[in-house]
Short mmCIF file of C-alpha atoms and ligand atoms in Angstrom, two decimals:
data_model
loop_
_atom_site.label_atom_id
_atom_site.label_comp_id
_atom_site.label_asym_id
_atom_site.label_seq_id
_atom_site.Cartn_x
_atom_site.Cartn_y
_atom_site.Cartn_z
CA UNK A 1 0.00 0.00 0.00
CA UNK A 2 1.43 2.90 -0.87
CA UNK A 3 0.69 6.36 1.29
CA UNK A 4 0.93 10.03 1.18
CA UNK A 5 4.93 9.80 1.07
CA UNK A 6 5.42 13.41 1.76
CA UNK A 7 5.86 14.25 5.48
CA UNK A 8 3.30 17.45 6.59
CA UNK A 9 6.04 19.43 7.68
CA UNK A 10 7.48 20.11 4.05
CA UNK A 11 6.91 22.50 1.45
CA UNK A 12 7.13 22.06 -2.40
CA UNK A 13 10.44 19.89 -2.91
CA UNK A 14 12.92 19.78 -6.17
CA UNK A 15 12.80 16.88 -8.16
CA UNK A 16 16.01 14.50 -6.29
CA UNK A 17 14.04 15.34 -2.91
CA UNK A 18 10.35 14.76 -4.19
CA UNK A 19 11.90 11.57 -6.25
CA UNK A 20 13.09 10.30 -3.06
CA UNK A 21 10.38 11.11 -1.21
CA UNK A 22 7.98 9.01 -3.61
CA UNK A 23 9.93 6.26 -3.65
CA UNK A 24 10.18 6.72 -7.83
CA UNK A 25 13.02 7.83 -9.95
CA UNK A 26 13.48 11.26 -11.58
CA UNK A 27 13.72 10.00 -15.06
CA UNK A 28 10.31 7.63 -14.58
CA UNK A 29 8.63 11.05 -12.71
CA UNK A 30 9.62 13.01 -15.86
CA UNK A 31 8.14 10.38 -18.17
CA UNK A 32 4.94 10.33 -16.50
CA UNK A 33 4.52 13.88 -15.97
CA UNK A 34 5.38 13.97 -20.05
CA UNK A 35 3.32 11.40 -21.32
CA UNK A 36 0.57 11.55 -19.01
CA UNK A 37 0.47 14.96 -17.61
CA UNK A 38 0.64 13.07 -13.97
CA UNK A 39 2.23 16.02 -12.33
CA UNK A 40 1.52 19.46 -12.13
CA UNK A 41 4.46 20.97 -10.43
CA UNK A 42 4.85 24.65 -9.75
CA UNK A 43 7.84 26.96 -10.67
CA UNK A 44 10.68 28.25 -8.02
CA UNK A 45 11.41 32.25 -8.22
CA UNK A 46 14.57 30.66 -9.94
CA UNK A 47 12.27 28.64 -12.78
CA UNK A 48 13.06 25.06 -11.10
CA UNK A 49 10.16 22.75 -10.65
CA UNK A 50 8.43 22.15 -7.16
CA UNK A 51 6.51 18.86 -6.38
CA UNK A 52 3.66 19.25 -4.34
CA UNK A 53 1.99 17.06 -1.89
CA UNK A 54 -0.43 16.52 -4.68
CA UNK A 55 2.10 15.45 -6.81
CA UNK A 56 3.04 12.68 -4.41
CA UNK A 57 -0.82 11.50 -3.97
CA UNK A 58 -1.10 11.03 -7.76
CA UNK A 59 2.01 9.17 -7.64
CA UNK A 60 0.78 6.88 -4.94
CA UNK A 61 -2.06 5.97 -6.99
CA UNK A 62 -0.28 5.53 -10.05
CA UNK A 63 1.95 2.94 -8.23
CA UNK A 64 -0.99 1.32 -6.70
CA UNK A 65 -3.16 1.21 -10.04
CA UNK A 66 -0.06 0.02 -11.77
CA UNK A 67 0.54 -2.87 -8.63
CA UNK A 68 -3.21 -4.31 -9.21
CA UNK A 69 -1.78 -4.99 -13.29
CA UNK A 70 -3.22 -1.96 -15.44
CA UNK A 71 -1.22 -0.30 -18.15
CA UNK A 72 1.00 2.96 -17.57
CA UNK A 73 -1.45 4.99 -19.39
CA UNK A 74 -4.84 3.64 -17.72
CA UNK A 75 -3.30 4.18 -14.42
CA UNK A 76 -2.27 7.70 -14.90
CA UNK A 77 -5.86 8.20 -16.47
CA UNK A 78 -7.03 6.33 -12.21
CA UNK A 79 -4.71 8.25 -10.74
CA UNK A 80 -5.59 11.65 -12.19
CA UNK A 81 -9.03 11.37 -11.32
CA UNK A 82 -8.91 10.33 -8.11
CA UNK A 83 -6.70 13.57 -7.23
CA UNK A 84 -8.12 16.14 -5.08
CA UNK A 85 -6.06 18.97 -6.43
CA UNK A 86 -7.73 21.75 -4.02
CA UNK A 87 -7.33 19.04 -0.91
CA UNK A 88 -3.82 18.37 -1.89
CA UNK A 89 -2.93 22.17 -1.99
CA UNK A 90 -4.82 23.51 1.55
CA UNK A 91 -2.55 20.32 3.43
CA UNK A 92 0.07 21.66 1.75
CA UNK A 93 0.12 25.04 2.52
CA UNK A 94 -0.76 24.18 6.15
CA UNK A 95 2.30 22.13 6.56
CA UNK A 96 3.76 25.11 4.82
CA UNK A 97 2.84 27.55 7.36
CA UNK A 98 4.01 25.00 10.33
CA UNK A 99 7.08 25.11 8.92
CA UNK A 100 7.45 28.66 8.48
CA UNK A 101 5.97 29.06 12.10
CA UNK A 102 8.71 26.60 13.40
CA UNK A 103 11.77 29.05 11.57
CA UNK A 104 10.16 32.35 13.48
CA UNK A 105 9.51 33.20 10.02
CA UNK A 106 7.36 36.04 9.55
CA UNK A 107 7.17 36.88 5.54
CA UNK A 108 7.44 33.51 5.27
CA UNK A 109 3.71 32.84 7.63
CA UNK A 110 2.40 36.18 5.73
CA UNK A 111 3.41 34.60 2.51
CA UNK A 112 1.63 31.38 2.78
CA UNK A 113 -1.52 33.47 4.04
CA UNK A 114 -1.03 35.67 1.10
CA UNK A 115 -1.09 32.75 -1.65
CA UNK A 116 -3.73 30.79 0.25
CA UNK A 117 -6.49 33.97 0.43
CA UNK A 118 -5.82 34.54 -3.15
CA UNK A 119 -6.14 31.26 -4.14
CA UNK A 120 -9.15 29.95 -1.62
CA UNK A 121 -12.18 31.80 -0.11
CA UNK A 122 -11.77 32.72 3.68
CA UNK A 123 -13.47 29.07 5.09
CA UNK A 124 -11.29 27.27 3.55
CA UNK A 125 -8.53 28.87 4.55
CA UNK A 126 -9.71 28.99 7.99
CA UNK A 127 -10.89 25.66 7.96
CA UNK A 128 -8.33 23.57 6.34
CA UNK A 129 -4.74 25.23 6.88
CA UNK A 130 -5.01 28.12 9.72
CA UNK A 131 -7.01 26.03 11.68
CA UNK A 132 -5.63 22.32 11.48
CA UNK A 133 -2.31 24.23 11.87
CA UNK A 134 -2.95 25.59 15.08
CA UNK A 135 -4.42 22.62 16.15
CA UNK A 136 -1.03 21.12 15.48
CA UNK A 137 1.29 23.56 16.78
CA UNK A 138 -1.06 22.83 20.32
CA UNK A 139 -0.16 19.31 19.74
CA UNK A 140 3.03 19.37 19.05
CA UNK A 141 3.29 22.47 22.08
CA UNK A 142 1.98 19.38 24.15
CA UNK A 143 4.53 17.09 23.07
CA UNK A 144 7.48 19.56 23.95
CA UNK A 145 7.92 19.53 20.43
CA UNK A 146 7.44 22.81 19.86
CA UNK A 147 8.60 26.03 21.88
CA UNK A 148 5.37 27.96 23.61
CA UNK A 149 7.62 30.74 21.69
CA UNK A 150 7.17 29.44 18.15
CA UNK A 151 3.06 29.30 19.91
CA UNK A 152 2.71 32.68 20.82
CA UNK A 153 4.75 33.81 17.34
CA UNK A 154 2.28 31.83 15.17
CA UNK A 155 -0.86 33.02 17.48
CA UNK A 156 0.15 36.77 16.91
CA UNK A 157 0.91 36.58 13.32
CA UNK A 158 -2.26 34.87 12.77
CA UNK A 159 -4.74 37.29 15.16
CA UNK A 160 -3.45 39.80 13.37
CA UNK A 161 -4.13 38.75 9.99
CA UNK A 162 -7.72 37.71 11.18
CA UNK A 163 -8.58 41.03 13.02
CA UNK A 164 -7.22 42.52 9.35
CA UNK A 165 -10.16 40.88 7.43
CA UNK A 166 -12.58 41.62 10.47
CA UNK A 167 -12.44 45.51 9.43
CA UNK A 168 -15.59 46.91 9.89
CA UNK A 169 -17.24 43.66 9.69
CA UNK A 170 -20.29 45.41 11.91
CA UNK A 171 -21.76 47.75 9.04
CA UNK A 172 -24.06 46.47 6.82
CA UNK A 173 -27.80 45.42 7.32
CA UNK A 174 -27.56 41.84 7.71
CA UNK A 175 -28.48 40.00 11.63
CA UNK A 176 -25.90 41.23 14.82
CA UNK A 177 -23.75 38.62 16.53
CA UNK A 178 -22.36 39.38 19.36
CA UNK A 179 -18.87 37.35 20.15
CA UNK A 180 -17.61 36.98 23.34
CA UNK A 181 -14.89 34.95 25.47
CA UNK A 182 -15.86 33.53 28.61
CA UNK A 183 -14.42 35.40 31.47
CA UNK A 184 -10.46 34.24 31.95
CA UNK A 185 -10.75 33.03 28.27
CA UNK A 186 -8.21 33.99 25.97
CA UNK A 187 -8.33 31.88 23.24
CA UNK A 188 -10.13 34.32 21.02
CA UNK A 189 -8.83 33.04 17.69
CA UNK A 190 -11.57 30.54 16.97
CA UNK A 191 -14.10 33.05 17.72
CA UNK A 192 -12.67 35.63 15.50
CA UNK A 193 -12.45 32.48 12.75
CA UNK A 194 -16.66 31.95 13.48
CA UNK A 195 -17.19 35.65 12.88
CA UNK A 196 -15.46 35.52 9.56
CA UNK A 197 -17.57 32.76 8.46
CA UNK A 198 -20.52 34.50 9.63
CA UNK A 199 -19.73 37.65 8.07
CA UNK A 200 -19.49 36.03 4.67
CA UNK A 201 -23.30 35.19 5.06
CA UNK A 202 -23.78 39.55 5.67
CA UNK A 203 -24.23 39.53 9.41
CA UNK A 204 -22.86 42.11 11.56
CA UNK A 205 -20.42 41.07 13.96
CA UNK A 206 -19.82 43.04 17.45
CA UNK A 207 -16.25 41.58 18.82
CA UNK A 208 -15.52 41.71 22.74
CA UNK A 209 -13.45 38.71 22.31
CA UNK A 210 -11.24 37.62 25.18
CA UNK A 211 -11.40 37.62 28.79
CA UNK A 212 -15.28 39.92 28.92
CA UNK A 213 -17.33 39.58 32.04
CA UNK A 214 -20.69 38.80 31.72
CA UNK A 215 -22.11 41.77 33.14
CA UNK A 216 -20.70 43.77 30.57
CA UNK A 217 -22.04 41.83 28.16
CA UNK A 218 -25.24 42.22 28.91
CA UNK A 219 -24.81 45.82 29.00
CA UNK A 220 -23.82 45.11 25.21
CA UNK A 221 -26.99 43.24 24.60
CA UNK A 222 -29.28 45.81 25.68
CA UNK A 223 -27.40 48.44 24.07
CA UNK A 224 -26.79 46.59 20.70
CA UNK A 225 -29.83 44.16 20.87
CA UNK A 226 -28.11 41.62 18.47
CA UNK A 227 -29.73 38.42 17.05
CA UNK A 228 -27.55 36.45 18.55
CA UNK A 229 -24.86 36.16 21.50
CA UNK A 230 -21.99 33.57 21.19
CA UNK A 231 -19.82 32.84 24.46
CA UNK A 232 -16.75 30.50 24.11
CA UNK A 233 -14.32 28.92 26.40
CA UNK A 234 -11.75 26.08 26.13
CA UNK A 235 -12.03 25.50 30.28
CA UNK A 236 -15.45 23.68 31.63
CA UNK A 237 -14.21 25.41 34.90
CA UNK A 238 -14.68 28.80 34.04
CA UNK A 239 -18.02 28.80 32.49
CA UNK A 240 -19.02 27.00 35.78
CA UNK A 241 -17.93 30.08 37.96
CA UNK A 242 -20.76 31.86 35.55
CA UNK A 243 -23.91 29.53 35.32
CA UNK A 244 -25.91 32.38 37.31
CA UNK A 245 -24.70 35.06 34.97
CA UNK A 246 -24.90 33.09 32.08
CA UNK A 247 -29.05 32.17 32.37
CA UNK A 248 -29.45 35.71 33.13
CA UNK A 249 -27.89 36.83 29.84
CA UNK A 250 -30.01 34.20 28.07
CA UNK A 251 -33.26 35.75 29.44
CA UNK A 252 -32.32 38.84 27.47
CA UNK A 253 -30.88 37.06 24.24
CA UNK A 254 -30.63 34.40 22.38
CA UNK A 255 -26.89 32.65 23.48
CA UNK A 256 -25.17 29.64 22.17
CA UNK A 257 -22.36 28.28 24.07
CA UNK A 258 -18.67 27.46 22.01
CA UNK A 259 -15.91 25.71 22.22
CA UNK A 260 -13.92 22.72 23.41
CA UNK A 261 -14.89 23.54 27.09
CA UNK A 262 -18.93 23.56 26.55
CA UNK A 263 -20.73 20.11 27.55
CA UNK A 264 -23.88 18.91 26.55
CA UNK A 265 -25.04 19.11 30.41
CA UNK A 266 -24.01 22.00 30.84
CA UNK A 267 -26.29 23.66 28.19
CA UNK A 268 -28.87 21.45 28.89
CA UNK A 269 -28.67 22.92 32.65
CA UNK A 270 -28.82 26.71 31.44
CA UNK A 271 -31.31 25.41 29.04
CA UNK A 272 -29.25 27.26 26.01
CA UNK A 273 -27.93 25.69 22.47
CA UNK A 274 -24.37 24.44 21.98
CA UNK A 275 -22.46 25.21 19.20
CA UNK A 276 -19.31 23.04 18.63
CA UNK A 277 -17.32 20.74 16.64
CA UNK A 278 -16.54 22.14 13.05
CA UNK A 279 -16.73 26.09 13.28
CA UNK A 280 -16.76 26.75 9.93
CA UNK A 281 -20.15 24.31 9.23
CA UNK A 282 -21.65 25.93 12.81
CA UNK A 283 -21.23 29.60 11.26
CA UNK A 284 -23.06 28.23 8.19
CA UNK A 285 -25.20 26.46 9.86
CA UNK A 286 -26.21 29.75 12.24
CA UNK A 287 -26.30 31.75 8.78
CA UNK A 288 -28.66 29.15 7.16
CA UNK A 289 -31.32 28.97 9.76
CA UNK A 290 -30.86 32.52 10.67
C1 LIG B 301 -3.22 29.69 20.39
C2 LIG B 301 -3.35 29.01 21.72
C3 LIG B 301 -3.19 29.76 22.88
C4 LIG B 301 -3.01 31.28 22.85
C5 LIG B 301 -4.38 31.91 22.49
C6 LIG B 301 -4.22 33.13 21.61
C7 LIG B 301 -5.56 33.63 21.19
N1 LIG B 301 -5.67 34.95 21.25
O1 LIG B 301 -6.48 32.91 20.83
C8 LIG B 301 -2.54 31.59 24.31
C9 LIG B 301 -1.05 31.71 24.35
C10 LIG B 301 -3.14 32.83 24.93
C11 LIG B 301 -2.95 30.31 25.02
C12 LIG B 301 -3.01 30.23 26.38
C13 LIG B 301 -3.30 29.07 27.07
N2 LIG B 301 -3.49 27.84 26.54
CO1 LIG B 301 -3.70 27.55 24.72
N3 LIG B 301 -3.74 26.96 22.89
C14 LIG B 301 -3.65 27.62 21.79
C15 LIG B 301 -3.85 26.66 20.58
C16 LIG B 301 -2.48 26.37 19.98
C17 LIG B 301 -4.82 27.13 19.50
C18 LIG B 301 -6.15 27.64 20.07
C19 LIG B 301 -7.18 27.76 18.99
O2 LIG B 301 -7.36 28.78 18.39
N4 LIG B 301 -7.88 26.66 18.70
C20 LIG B 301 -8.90 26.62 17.67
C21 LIG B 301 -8.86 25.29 16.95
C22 LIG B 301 -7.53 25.12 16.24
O3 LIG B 301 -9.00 24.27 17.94
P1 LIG B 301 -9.96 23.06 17.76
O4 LIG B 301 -9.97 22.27 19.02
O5 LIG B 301 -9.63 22.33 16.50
O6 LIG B 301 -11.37 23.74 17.61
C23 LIG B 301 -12.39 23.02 17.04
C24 LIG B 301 -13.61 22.94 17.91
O7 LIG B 301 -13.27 22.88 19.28
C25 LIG B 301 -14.42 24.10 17.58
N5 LIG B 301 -14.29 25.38 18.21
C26 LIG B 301 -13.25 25.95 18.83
N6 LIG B 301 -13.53 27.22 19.13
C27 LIG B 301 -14.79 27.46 18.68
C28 LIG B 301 -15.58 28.61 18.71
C29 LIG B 301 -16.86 28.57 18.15
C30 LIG B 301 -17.69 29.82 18.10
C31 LIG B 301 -17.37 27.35 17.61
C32 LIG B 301 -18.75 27.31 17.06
C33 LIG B 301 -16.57 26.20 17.60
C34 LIG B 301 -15.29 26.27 18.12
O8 LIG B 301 -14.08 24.34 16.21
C35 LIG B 301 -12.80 23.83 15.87
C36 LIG B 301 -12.87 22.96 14.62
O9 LIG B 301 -13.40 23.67 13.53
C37 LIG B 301 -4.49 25.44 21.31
C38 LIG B 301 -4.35 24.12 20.58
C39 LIG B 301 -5.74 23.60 20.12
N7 LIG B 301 -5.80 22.38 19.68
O10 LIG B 301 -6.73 24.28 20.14
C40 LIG B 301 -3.92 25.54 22.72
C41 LIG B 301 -4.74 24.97 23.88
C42 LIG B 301 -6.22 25.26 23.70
N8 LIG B 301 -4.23 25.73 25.00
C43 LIG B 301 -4.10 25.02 26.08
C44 LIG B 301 -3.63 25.52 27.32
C45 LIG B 301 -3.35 24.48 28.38
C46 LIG B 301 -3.42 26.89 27.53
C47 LIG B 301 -3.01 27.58 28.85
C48 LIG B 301 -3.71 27.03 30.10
C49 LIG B 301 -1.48 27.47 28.92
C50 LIG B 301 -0.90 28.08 30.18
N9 LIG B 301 -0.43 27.22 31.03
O11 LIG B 301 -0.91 29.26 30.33
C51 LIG B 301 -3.38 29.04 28.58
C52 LIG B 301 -4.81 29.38 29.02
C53 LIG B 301 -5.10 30.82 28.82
C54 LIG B 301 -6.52 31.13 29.19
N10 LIG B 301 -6.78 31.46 30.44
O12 LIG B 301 -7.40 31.09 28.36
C55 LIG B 301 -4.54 23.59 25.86
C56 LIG B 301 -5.90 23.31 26.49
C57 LIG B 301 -5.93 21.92 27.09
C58 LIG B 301 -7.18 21.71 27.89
N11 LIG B 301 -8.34 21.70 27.26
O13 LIG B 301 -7.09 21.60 29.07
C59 LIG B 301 -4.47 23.47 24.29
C60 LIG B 301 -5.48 22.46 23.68
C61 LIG B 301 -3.03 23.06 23.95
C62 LIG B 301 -2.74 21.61 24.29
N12 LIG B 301 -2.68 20.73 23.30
O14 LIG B 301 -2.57 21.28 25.44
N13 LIG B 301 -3.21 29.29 24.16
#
């Protein structure tokens, strides 16, 4: 069986790199990318030619159709079209940006962020390399793999590339959300990820984000009167410390609970709505049935 050979944590490779990589030759990837238009690689500043993880999953099935007996050409012709180009290029540029984000490398984060807006739309950017790369860098933070500097790098960096397309993401006419951080929360980067989403489907986003008390954010709700309030933590402990203040803010609005420290119980106790698991599909979701 062969796998995805190439390793998350690296970019594009040359040709003698990729070749090993794949466990083919150069002269046999040249061939197929020549006959069969198997590869697609991209072009260095200086004009050489850069194998993608995509590259390496079309080579895996070419050596897997080509194991079970079928001819060079009616592989390729397998192996082509069951590529997922736009897959294959989001995993790649979020091991890209891990492995900028491991050299303290800021053009080289803004860079990858740069291609992959201008190539994708904002959720999947947000949902399949800023997100799944954070999620890593926690891992691998976990592991003592990675340096809670190369952490707090990456988490600035990518805050403030996120507040960037939040600007004046409260005009419009569309429904107001208002997102807020648990007290003692500061993860805030998820929730400014949900009010991107959000804002693609034209509602009006009010941002406390991290660390707001609740009585301040009810003083927001009866000011602002938004559609909808959104309170997230990571920690099951703090939104404990707030059940009171949390069922009084849903008598004035209509809250959903976020985030990797919301239960089931829990919500069914305040008797309010979780939100969790995939943010990107919850925005929608919220969007869809208004
Ligand atoms: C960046 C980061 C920080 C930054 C936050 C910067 C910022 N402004 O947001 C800083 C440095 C402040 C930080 C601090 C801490 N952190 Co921290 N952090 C992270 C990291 C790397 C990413 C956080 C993030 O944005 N996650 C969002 C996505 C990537 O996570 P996700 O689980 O895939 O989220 C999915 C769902 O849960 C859901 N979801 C998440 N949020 C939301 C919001 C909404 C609205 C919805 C609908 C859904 C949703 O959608 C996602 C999938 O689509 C995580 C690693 C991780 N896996 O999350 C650790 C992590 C959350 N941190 C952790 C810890 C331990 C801490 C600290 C306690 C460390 C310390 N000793 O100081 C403090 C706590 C600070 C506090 N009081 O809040 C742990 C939490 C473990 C736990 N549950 O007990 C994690 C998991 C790291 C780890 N692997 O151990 N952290």
């Amino acid at each position: 069986m062969y796998s995805l050979t190439m390793s998350t944590d690296s970019g594009p490779l040359r040709i003698g790199e990729f070749a090993r990589r794949v466990g083919v030759n150069a002269e046999l990837l040249r061939a197929w990318e020549r006959r069969y238009g198997l590869l697609t690689p991209i072009r260095s500043p200086g004009g050489f030619r850069l194998y993608t993880a995509e590259d390496a999953e079309r080579v895996a099935g070419m050596r897997r159709s080509l194991d079970a007996g079928l001819s060079a050409a009616e592989a390729a012709r397998v192996a082509l079209e069951d590529s997922r180009p736009t897959d294959g290029l989001l995993d790649d540029a979020a091991a890209r940006l891990l492995a900028r984000i491991r050299d303290y490398d800021e053009a080289g984060v803004q860079g990858v962020l740069d291609e992959s807006f201008a190539a994708f739309g904002v959720e999947a950017v947000l949902g399949q390399v800023i997100l799944p790369a954070l999620a890593r860098v926690g891992d691998d933070w976990a592991q003592g793999t990675l340096d809670i500097s190369q952490e707090h790098f990456a988490s600035n960096l990518i805050r403030g590339r996120l507040l960037a397309l939040a600007r004046l993401w409260g005009r419009g006419g569309g429904p107001l959300a208002l997102l807020a951080c648990a007290p003692g929360e500061q993860h805030d980067i998820s929730l400014l990820a949900f009010g991107l989403v959000l804002r693609s489907h034209g509602w009006r986003i009010l941002f406390l984000g991290a660390d707001t008390p609740i009585a301040t954010l009810m003083e927001a709700v009866k000011t602002t009167e938004p559609a909808l309030a959104v309170v997230t933590s990571f920690d099951p402990a703090l939104l404990e410390a707030e059940a009171d203040a949390l069922r009084r803010l849903a008598r004035l609005v209509r809250l959903v609970l976020s985030g990797p420290g919301v239960s089931d119980p829990f919500c069914a106790r305040l008797g309010v709505r979780r939100l969790d698991g995939n943010l990107v599909a919850a925005a929608n979701e919220i969007a869809a049935v208004g």
